[in-house]
Every structure is written in C-alpha cells, then in structure tokens.
Short mmCIF file of C-alpha atoms in Angstrom, two decimals:
data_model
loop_
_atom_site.label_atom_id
_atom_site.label_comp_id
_atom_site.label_asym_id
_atom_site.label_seq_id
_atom_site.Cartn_x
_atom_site.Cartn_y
_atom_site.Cartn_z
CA UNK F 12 -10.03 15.12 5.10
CA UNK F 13 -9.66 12.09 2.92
CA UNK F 14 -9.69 8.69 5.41
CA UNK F 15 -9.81 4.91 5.81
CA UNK F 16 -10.74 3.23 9.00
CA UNK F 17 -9.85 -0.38 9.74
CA UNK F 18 -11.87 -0.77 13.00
CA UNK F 19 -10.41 -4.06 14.04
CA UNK F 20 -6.58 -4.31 14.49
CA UNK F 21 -6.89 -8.16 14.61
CA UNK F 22 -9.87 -10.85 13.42
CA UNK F 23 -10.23 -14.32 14.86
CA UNK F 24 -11.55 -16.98 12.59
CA UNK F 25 -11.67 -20.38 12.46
CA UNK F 26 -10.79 -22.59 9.88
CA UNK F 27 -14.40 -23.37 7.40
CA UNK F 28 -16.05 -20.54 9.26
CA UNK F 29 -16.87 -17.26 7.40
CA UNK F 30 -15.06 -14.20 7.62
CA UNK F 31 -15.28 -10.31 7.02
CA UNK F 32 -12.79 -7.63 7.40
CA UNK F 33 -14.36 -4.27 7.70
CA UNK F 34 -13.04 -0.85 6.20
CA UNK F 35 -14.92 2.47 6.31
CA UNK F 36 -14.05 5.55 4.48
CA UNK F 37 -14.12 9.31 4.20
CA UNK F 38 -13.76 11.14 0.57
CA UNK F 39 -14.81 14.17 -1.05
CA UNK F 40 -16.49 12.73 -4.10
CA UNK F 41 -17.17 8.91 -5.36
CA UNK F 42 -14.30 6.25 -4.46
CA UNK F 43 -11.94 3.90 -5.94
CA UNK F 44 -11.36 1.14 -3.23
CA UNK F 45 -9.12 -1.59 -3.33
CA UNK F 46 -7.71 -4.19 -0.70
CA UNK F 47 -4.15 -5.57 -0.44
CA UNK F 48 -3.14 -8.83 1.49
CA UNK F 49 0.48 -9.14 2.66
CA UNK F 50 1.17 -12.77 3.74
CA UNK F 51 4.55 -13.49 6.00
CA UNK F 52 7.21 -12.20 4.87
CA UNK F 53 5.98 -11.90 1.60
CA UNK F 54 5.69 -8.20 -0.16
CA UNK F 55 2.07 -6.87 -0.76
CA UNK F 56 -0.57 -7.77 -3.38
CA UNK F 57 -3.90 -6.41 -4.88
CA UNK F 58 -6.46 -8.44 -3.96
CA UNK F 59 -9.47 -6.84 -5.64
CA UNK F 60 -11.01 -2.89 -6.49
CA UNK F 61 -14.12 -1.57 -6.96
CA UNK F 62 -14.49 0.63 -9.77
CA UNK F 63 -18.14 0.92 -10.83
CA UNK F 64 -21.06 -1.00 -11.56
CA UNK F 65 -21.81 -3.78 -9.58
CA UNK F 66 -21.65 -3.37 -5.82
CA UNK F 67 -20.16 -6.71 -5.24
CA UNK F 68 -16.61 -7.53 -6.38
CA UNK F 69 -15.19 -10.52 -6.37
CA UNK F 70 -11.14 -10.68 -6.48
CA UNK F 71 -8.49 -13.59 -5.99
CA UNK F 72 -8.24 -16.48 -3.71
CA UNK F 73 -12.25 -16.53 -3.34
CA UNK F 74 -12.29 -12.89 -1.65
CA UNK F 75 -15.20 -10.82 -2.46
CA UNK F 76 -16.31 -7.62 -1.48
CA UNK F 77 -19.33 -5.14 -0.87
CA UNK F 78 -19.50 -1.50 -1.57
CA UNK F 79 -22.04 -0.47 0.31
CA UNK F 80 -22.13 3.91 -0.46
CA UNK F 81 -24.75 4.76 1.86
CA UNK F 82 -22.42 2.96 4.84
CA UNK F 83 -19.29 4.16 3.42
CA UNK F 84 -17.96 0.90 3.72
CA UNK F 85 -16.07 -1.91 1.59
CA UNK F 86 -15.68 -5.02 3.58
CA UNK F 87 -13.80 -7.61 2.87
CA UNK F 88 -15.49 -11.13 3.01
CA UNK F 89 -14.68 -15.10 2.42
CA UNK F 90 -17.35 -17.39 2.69
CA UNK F 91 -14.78 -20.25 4.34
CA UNK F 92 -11.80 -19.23 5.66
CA UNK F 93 -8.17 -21.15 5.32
CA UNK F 94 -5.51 -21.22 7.52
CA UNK F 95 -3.56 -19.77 4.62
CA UNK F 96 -5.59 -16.51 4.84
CA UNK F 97 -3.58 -15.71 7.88
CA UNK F 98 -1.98 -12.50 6.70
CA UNK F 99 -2.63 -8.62 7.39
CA UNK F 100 -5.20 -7.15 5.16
CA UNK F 101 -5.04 -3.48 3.53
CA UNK F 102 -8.19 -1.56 2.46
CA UNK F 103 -6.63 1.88 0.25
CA UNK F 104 -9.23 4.82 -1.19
CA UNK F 105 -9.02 7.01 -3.74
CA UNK F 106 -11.20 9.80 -4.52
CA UNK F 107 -12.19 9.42 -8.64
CA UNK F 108 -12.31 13.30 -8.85
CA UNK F 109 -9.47 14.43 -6.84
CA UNK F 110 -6.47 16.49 -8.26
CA UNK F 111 -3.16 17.50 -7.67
CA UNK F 112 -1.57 15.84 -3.84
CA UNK F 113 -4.94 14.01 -3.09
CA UNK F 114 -4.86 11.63 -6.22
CA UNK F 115 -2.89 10.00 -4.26
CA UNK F 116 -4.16 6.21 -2.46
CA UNK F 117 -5.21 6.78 1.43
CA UNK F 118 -4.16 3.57 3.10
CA UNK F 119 -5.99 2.46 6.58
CA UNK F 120 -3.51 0.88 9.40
CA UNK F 121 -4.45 -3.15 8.13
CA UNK F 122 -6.22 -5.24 10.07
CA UNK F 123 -3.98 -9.14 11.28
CA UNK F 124 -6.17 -12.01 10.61
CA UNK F 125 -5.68 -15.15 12.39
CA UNK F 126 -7.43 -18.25 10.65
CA UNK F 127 -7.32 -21.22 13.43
CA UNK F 128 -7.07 -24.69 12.60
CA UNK I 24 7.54 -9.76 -17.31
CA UNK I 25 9.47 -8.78 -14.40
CA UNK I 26 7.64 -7.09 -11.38
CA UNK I 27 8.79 -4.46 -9.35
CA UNK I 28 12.54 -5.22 -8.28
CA UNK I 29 14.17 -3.24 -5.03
CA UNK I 30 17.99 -3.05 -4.01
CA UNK I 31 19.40 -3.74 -1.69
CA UNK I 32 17.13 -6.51 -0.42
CA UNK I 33 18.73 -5.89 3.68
CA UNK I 34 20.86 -2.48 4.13
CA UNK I 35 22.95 -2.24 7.45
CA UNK I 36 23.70 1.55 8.67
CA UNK I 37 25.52 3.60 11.40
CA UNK I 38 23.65 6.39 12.47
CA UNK I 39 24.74 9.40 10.78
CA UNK I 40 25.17 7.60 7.37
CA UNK I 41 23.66 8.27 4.16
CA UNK I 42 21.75 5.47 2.53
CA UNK I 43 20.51 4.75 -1.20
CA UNK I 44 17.83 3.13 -2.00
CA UNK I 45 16.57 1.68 -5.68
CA UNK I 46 13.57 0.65 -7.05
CA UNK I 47 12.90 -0.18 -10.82
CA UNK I 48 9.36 -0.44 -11.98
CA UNK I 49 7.60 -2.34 -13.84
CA UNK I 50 8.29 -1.20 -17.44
CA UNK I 51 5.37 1.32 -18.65
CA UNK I 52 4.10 2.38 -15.69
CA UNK I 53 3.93 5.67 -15.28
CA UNK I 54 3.41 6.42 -11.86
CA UNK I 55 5.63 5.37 -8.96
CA UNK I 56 5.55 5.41 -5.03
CA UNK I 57 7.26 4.72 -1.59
CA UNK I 58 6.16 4.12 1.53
CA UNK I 59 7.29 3.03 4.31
CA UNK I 60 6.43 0.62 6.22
CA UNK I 61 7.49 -0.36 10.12
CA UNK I 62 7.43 -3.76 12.51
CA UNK I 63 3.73 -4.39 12.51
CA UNK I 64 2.54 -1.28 10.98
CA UNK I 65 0.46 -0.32 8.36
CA UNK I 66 1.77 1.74 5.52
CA UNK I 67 3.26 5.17 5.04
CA UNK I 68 3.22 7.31 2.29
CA UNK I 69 6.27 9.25 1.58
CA UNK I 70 6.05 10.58 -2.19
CA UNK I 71 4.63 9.51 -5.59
CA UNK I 72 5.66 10.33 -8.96
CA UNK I 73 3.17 10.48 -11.93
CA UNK I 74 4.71 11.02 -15.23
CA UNK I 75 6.24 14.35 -15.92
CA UNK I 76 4.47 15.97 -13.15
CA UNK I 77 5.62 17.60 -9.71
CA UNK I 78 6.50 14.50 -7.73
CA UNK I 79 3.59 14.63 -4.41
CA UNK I 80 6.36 14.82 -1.55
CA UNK I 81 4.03 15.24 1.37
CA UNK I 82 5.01 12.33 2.90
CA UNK I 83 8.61 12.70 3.61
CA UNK I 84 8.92 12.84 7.34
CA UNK I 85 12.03 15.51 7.13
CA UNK I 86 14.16 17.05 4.87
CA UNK I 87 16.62 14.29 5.65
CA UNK I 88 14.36 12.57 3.13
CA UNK I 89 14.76 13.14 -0.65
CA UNK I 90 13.10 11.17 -3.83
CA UNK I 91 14.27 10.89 -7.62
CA UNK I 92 13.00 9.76 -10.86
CA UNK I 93 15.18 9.35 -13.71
CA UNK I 94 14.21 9.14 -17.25
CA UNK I 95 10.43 8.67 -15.68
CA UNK I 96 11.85 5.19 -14.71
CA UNK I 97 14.34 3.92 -12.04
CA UNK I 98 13.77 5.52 -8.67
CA UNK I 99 16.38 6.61 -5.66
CA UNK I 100 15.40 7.39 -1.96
CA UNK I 101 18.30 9.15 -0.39
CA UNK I 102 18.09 9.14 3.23
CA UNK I 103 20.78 11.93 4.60
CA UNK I 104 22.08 11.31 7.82
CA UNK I 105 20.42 8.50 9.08
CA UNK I 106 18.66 7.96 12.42
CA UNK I 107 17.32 4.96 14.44
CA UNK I 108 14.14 5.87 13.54
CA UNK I 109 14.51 5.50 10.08
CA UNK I 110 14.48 1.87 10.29
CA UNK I 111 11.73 0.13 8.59
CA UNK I 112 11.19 -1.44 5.31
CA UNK I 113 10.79 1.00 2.84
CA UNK I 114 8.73 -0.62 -0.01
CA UNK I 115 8.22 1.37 -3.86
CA UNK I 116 5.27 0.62 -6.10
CA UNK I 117 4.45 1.41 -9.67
CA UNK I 118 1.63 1.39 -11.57
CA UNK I 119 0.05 2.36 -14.99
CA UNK I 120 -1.04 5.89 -16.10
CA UNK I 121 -4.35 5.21 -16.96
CA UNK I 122 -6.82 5.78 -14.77
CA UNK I 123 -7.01 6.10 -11.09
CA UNK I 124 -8.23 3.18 -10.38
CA UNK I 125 -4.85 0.91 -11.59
CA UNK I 126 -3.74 -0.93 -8.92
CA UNK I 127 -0.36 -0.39 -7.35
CA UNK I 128 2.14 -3.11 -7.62
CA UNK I 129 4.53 -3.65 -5.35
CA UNK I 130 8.13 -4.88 -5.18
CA UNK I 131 9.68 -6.27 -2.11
CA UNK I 132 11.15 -3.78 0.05
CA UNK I 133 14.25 -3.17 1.32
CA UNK I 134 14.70 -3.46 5.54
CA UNK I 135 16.74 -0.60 6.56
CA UNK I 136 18.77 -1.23 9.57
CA UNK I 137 20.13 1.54 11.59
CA UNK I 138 22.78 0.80 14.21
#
C-alpha cells in the first residue's frame, strides 16, 4: 500500500539554527513528492515538488529539499530557521505510474514546527 | 487571477441537518478535491474529480457523504444528516490536468460546526 510517514509529530528549533523535517514514503513505482506549509490560520500552500532530475529542490521561503531514493525519503530542510516558520508542515506522494483511485496524492499526518526566539 | 474560493467561510448546524458546501476552482483546472481536515490533524481525503472521469470517492467516510461537479467546474459536498463528528474544516483543491505532478491549490476551507 501506497504511504507517507512523518516520524516526528512536532520539531523544536531555535531561531538561526538549522532545521529538517523528515518524510519517508512507500509507492509502487517512482514518486512525485511535494510539501505543503499551513501557517495559523491561514489555508495550505505548496512549498516545493520533486519531479525529476536533480535530487535537490529548492522551493519558497529558502526551503529546500533532498530526494534521497535509496532512503525513500524527502526531507524538508532550512539552513536558518525564523520564527515565522512556525507552522505545520505536509509532505504528499504520488506514484508517476499509478492509474485509476491511486493517482490520487497520499498525504502523511504533518509534522508542528516550533521556531523559538 | 482568483484562487480557489469556498462558501460559506463558518457554517453552524443542528445535528440531523443537511449542509452544502461550495467550492469554485481556479478556472482551467481540471481536477478537483476535498478533504477534510480536523483540530490539529493532518488531512483527509474524501473524493477527487479529474475531468470527465469517474469521480475517486474512496474517501467519503459514509454514505451520508455525497460529491458533485458541475459543468467540470463548481463543486458541492452535501453532507445528509449531519453528526457531531462531522465537524471539521472541510477544505477543496484544484489543480491543472497536466501531469501528475501539478500541485494542488488550495482555497480556504469552510469550519463546519455541528451543534
């Protein structure tokens, strides 16, 4: 079965101080993968997708992240974190080759993160 | 051009009552989704449209739950005899036909209330 893992319900950072929020996932064939922020009371937005080529992705607000296939992983990273990063975070998979009911995105449960000033 | 719009913005309900919910997309896009979403929870898929094709209902939590697409635009969740359960914010997405790997856009929910 098709599946996205966000291992940590909440991250921790402080302010200037790096930070990664990790996402693992489980499809059939090669992946789409794409993260969402959704800041306070504010609806969702795309933050960045990997499609093909290069393994790094860089997206808005200085985000960036790493498709690593062998890990089946896509975490998200920030070199220096900002208190205005404080939102929940969304990593979604699709399987490139699927068909029919599972074309459809596989969400994982978001992970909080809490920058500190 | 506008985004993805939603209506009502806050809905109000007595159990037992049947609720309507709208979402237009962004003009073009083909495909179209809600999910659900509740106090501190991640997301939850309840049915997608794509074009002219089946709608992908395997979301919908009961048959209490119904979807439409008119005209391949403006959407309507019905939800039939509402619960306490049923409240969340139910949020609807669109985005273009081409190629998987479009990015959903989404609009900003409406927060069902359920008395």
């Amino acid at each position: 079965a098709q599946s996205v893992a966000q291992p940590e319900d909440q991250v921790n950072v402080a302010e200037g101080n790096p930070l990664t929020v990790k996402c693992t996932y489980s499809v059939s064939g090669n992946p789409y993968l794409f993260w969402y922020v959704q800041y306070p009371n504010r609806g969702l937005q795309f933050l960045l997708k990997y499609i093909t080529g290069d393994n790094l992705v860089k997206g808005s607000y200085g985000f960036e992240a790493e498709f690593n296939k062998s890990q089946t992983s896509f975490h998200l990273k920030k070199p220096s974190a900002l208190v205005s990063d404080s939102a929940l975070y969304f990593c979604a998979v699709r399987d490139r080759v699927a068909a029919g009911n599972n074309r459809k995105l596989i969400w994982g449960l978001g992970t909080s993160l809490a920058v500190n000033p | 051009g506008a985004g993805v719009s939603q209506s009502p913005s806050n809905k109000v309900t007595e159990k037992g009552k049947d609720v309507e919910l709208r979402c237009d997309p962004i003009s073009g896009h083909t495909a179209l989704y809600w999910y659900r979403q509740s106090l501190g929870q991640g997301l939850e898929f309840l049915i997608y449209f794509q074009g002219n094709s089946a709608p992908d209902k395997s979301g919908l939590p009961s048959d209490r739950f119904s979807a439409e697409r008119t005209g391949g635009s403006v959407s309507t969740l019905t939800i039939q005899r509402t619960q306490q359960e049923d409240s969340a914010v139910y949020l609807c997405a669109s985005s273009q036909l081409a190629g998987d790997y479009n990015e959903q856009f989404f609009g900003p929910g409406t927060r069902l209330t359920v008395l």
